[in-house]
PDB file of C-alpha atoms in Angstrom:
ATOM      1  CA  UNK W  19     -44.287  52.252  14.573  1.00 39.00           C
ATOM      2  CA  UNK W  20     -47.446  53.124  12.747  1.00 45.00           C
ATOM      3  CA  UNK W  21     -48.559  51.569   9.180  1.00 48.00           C
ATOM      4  CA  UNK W  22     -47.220  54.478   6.744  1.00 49.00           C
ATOM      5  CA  UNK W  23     -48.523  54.633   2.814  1.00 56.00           C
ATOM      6  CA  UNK W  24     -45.732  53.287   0.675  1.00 72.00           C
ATOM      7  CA  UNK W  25     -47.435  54.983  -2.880  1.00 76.00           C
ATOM      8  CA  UNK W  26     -48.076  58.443  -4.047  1.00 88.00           C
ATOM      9  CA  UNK W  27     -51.988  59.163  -3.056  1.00 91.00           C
ATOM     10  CA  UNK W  28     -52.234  61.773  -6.133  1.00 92.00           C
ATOM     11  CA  UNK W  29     -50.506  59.380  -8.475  1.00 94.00           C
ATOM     12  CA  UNK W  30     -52.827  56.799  -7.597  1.00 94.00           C
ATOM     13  CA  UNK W  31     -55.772  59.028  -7.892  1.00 95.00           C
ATOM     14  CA  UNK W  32     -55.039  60.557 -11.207  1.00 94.00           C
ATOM     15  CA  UNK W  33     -54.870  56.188 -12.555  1.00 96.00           C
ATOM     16  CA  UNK W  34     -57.904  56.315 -11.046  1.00 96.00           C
ATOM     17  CA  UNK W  35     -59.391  59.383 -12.665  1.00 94.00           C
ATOM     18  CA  UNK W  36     -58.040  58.036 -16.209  1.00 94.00           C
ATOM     19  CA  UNK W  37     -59.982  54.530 -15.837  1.00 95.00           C
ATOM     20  CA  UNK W  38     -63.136  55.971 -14.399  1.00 96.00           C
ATOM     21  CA  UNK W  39     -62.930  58.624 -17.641  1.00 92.00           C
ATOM     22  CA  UNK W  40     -62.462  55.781 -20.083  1.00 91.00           C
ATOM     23  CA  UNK W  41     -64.842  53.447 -18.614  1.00 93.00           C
ATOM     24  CA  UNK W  42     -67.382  55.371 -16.295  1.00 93.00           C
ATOM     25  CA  UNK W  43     -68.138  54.244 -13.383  1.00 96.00           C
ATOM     26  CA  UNK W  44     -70.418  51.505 -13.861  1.00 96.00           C
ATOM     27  CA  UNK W  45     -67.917  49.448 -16.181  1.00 95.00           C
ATOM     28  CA  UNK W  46     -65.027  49.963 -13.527  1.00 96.00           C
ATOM     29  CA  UNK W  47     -64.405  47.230 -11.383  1.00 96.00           C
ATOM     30  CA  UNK W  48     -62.970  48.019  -7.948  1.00 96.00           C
ATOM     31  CA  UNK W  49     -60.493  45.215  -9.415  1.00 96.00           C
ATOM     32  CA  UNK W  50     -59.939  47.336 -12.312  1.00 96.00           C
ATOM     33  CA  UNK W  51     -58.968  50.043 -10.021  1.00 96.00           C
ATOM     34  CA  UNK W  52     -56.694  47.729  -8.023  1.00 94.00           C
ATOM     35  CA  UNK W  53     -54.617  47.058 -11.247  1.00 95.00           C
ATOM     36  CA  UNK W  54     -54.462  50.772 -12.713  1.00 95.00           C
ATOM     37  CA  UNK W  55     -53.591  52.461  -9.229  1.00 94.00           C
ATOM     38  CA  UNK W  56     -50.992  49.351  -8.002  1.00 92.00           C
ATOM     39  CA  UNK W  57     -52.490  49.274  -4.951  1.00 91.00           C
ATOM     40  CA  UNK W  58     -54.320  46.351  -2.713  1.00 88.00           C
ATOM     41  CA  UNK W  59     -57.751  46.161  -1.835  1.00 92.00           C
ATOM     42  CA  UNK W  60     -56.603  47.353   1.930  1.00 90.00           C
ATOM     43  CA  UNK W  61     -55.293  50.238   1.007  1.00 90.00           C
ATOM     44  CA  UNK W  62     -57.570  51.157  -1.746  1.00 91.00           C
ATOM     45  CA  UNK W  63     -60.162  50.860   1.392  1.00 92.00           C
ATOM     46  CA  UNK W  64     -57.934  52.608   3.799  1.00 91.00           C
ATOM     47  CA  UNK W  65     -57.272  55.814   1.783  1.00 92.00           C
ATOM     48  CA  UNK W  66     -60.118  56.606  -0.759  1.00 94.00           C
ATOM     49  CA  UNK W  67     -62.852  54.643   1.070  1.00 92.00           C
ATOM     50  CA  UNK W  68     -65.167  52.540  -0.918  1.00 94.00           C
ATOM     51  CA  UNK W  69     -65.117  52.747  -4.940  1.00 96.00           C
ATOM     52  CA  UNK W  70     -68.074  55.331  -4.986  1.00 97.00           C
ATOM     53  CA  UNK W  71     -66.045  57.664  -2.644  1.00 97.00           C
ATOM     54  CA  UNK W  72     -62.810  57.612  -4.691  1.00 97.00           C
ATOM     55  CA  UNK W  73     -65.015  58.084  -8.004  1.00 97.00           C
ATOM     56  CA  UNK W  74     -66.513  61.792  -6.721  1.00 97.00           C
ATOM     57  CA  UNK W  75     -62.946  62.441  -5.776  1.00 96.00           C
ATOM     58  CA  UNK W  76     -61.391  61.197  -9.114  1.00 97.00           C
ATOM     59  CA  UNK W  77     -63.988  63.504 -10.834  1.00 96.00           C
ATOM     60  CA  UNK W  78     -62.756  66.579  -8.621  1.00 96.00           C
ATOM     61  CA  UNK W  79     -59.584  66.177  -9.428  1.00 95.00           C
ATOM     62  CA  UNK W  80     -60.520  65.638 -13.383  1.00 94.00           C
ATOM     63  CA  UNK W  81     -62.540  69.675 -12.360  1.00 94.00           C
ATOM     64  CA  UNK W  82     -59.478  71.066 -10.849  1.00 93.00           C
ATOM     65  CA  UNK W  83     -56.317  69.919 -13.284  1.00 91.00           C
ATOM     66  CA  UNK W  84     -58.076  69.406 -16.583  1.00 89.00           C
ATOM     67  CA  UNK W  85     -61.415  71.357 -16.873  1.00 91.00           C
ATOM     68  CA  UNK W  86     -60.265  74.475 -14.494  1.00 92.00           C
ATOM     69  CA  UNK W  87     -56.481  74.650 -16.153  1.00 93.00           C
ATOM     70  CA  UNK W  88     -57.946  74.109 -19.560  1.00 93.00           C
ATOM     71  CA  UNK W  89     -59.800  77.560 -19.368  1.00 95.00           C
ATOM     72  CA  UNK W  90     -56.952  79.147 -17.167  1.00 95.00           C
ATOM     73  CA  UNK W  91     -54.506  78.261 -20.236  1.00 96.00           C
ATOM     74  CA  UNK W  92     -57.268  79.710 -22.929  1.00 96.00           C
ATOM     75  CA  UNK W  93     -57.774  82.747 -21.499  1.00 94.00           C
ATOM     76  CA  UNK W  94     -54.295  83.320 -20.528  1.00 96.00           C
ATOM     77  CA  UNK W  95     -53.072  82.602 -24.204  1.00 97.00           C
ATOM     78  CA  UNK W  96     -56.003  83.569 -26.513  1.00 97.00           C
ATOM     79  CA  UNK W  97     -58.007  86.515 -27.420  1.00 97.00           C
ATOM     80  CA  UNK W  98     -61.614  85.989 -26.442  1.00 97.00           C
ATOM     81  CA  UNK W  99     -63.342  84.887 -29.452  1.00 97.00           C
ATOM     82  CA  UNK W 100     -60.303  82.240 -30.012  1.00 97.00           C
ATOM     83  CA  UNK W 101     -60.402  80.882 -26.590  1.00 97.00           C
ATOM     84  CA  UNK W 102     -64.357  79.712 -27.376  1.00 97.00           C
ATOM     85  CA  UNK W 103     -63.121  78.182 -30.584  1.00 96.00           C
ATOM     86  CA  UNK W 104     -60.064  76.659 -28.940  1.00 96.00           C
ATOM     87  CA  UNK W 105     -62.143  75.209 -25.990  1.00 95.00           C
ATOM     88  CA  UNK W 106     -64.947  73.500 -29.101  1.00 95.00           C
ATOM     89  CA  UNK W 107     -61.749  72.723 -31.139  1.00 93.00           C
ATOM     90  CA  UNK W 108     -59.955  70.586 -28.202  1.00 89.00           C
ATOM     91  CA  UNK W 109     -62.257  68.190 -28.344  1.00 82.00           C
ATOM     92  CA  UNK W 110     -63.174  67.989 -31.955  1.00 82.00           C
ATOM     93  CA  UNK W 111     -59.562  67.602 -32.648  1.00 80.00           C
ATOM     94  CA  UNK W 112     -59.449  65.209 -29.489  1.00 73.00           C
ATOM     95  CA  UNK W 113     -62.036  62.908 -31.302  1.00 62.00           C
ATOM     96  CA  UNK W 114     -60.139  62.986 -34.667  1.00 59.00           C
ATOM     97  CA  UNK W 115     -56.935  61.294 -32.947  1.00 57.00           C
ATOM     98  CA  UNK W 116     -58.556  59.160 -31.160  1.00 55.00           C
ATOM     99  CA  UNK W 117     -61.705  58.179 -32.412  1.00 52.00           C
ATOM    100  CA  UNK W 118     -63.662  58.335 -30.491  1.00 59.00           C
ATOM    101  CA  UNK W 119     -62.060  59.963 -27.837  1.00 64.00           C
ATOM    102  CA  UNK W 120     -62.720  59.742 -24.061  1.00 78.00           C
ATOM    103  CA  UNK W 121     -64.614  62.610 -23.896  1.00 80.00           C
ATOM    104  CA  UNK W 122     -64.765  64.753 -21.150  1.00 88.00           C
ATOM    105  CA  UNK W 123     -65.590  63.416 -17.533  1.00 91.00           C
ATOM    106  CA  UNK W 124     -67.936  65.522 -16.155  1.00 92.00           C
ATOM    107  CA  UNK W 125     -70.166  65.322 -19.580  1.00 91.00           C
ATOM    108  CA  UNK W 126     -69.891  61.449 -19.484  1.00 91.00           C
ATOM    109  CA  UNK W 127     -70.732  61.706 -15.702  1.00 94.00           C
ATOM    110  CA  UNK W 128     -74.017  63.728 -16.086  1.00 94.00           C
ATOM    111  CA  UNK W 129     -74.758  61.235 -18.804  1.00 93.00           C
ATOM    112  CA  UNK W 130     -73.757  58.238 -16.717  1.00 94.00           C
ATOM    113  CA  UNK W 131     -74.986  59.016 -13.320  1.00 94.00           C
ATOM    114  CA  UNK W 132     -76.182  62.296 -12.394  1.00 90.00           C
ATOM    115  CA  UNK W 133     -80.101  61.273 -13.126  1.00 91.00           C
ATOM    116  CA  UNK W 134     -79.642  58.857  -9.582  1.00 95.00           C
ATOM    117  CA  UNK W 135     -76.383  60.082  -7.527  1.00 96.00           C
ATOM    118  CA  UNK W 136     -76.861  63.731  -5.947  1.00 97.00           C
ATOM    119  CA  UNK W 137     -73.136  64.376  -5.253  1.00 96.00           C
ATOM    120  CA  UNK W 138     -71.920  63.401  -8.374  1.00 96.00           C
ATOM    121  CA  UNK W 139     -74.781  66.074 -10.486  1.00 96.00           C
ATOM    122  CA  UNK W 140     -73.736  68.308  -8.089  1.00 97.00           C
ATOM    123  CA  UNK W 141     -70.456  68.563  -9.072  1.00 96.00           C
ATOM    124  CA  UNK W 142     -71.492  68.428 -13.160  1.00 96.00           C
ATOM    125  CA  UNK W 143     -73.863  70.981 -12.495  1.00 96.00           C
ATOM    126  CA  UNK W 144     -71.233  73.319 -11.004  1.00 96.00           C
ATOM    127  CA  UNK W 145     -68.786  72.679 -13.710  1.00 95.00           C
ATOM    128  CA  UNK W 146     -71.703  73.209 -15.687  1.00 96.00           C
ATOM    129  CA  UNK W 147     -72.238  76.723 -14.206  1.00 97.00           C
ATOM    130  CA  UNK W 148     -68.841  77.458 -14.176  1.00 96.00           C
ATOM    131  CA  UNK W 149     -67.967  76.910 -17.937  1.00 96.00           C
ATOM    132  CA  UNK W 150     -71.382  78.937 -18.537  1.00 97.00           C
ATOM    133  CA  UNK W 151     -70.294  81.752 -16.407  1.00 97.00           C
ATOM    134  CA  UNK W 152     -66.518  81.265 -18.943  1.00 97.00           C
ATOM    135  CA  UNK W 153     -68.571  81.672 -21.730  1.00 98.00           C
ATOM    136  CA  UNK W 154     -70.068  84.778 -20.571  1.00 98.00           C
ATOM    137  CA  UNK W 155     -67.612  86.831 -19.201  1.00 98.00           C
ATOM    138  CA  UNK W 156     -65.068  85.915 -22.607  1.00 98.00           C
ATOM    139  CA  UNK W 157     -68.055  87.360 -24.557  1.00 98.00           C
ATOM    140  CA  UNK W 158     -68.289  90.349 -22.525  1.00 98.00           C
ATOM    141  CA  UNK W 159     -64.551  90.816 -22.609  1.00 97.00           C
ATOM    142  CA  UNK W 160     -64.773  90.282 -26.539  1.00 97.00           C
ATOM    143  CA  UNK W 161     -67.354  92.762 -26.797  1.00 97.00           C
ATOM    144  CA  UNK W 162     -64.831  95.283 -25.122  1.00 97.00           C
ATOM    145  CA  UNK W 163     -62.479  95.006 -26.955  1.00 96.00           C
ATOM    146  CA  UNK W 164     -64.238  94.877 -30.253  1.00 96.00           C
ATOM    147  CA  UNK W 165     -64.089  91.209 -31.271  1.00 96.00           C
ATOM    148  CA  UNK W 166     -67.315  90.308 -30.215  1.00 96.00           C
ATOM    149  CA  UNK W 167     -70.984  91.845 -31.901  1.00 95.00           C
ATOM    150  CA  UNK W 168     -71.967  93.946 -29.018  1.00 96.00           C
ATOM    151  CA  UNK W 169     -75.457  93.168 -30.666  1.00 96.00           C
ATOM    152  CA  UNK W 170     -75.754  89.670 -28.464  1.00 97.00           C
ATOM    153  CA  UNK W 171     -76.247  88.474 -25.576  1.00 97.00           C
ATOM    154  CA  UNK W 172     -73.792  87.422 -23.191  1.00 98.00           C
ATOM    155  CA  UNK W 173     -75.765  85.008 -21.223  1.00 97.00           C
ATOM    156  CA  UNK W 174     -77.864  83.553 -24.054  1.00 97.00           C
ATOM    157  CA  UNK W 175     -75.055  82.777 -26.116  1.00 98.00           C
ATOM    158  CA  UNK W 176     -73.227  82.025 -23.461  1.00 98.00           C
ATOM    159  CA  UNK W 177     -75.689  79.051 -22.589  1.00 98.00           C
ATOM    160  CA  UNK W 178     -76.228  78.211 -26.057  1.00 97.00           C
ATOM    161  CA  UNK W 179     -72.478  77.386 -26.327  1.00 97.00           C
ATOM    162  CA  UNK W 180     -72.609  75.474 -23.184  1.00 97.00           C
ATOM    163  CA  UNK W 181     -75.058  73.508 -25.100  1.00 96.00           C
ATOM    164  CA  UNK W 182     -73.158  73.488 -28.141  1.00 96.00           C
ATOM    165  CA  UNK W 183     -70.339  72.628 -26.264  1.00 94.00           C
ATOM    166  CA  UNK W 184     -72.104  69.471 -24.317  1.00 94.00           C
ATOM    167  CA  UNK W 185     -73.468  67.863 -27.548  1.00 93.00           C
ATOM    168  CA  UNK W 186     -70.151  68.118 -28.900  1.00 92.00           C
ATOM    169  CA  UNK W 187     -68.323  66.015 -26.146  1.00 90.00           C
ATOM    170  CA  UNK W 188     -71.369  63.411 -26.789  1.00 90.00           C
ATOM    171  CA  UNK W 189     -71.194  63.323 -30.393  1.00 89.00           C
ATOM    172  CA  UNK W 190     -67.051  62.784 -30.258  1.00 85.00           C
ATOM    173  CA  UNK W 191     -67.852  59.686 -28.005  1.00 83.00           C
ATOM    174  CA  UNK W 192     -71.111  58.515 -30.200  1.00 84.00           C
ATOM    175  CA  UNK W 193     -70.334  60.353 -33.965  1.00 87.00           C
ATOM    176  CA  UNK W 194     -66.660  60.818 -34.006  1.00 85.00           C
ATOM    177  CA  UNK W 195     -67.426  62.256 -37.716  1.00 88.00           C
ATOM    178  CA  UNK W 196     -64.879  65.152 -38.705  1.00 88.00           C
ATOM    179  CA  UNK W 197     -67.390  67.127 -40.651  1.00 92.00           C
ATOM    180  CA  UNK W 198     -69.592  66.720 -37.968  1.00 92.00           C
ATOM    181  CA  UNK W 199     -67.859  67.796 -35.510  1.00 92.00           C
ATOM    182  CA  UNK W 200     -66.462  70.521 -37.420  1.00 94.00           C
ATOM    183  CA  UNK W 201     -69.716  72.439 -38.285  1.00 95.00           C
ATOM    184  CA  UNK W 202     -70.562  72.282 -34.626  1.00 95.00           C
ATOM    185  CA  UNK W 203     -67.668  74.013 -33.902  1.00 95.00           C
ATOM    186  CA  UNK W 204     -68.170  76.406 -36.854  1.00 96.00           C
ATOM    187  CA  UNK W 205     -71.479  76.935 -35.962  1.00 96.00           C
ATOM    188  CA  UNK W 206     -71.151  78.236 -32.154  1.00 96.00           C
ATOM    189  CA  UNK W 207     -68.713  80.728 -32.908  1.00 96.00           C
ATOM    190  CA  UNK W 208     -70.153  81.930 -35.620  1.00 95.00           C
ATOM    191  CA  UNK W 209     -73.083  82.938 -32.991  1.00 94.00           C
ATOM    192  CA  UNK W 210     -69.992  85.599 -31.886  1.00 95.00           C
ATOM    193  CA  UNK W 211     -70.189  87.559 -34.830  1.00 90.00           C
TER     194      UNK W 211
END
């Protein structure tokens, strides 16, 4: 009878998602993974492949159920100039519970690793592209309906908030200062008016 998995792959990845996110990659032992997940090293080996492998596929997963259903859930549930401020306010308000928080993934990847591991900037840099191309068509559909200044620029304020929204994740990991934080926020959607 063949060897069969006794765990739940996703369970284990998504332990291994959270400790990579806290920690990054660097700081994560494979040992450290061994005692989040509850596996051994053989079938750490066996499933995910080495610890580099199972990190690019921890920070897919962190794209698909926390990034991609974060903006799903905003634009399902605000109007287009709240679904910006909603998106800046999670993680402000992340960072004032938790000070400082964990950040988001793909920010602390690009930041981590993307300067010396192709696969891993090219995933950040399609996130990246992806939350650009959110800012842009919200703006477009706020400028329909009358929320947005029609005198702007989609895709220039749509890239200044993805920079906005980048040196916001940083500063909640290096100046988790409420004030701070808040006039960020403040300040990129007052660029909507």
């Amino acid at each position: 009878m063949p060897w069969e998995k006794q765990f739940d792959r996703d369970a284990a990845l998504e332990k291994a998602m959270q400790t990579f996110w806290a920690r990054g990659y660097e700081a994560t032992s494979v040992q450290d993974l061994l005692d989040s997940m509850g596996l051994n090293r053989g079938s750490l080996y066996a499933t995910f492949g080495d610890k580099h492998a199972l990190f690019l596929e921890a920070l897919r997963m962190y794209d698909k159920e926390v990034r991609q259903r974060l903006l799903r859930t905003l634009r399902e549930k605000f109007s287009p100039k709240d679904a910006i401020r909603e998106l800046l306010r999670t993680f402000e308000q992340q960072s004032a519970e938790h000070a400082p928080g964990k950040g988001c993934f793909l920010t602390n990847t690009a930041l981590e690793l993307a300067a010396h591991d192709k696969e891993a900037r090219r995933i950040v840099a399609q996130s990246q592209e992806e939350l650009e191309a959110f800012f842009a068509e919200t703006i477009k559909t706020g400028q329909r309906t009358g929320e947005i200044s029609l005198a702007i620029s989609p895709r220039n304020v749509a890239r200044g908030l993805l920079s906005s929204f980048i040196g916001l994740v940083v500063l909640t990991r290096s100046r988790p200062e409420p004030t701070l934080l808040r006039s960020i926020v403040d300040d990129a959607v007052g660029r909507l008016d």
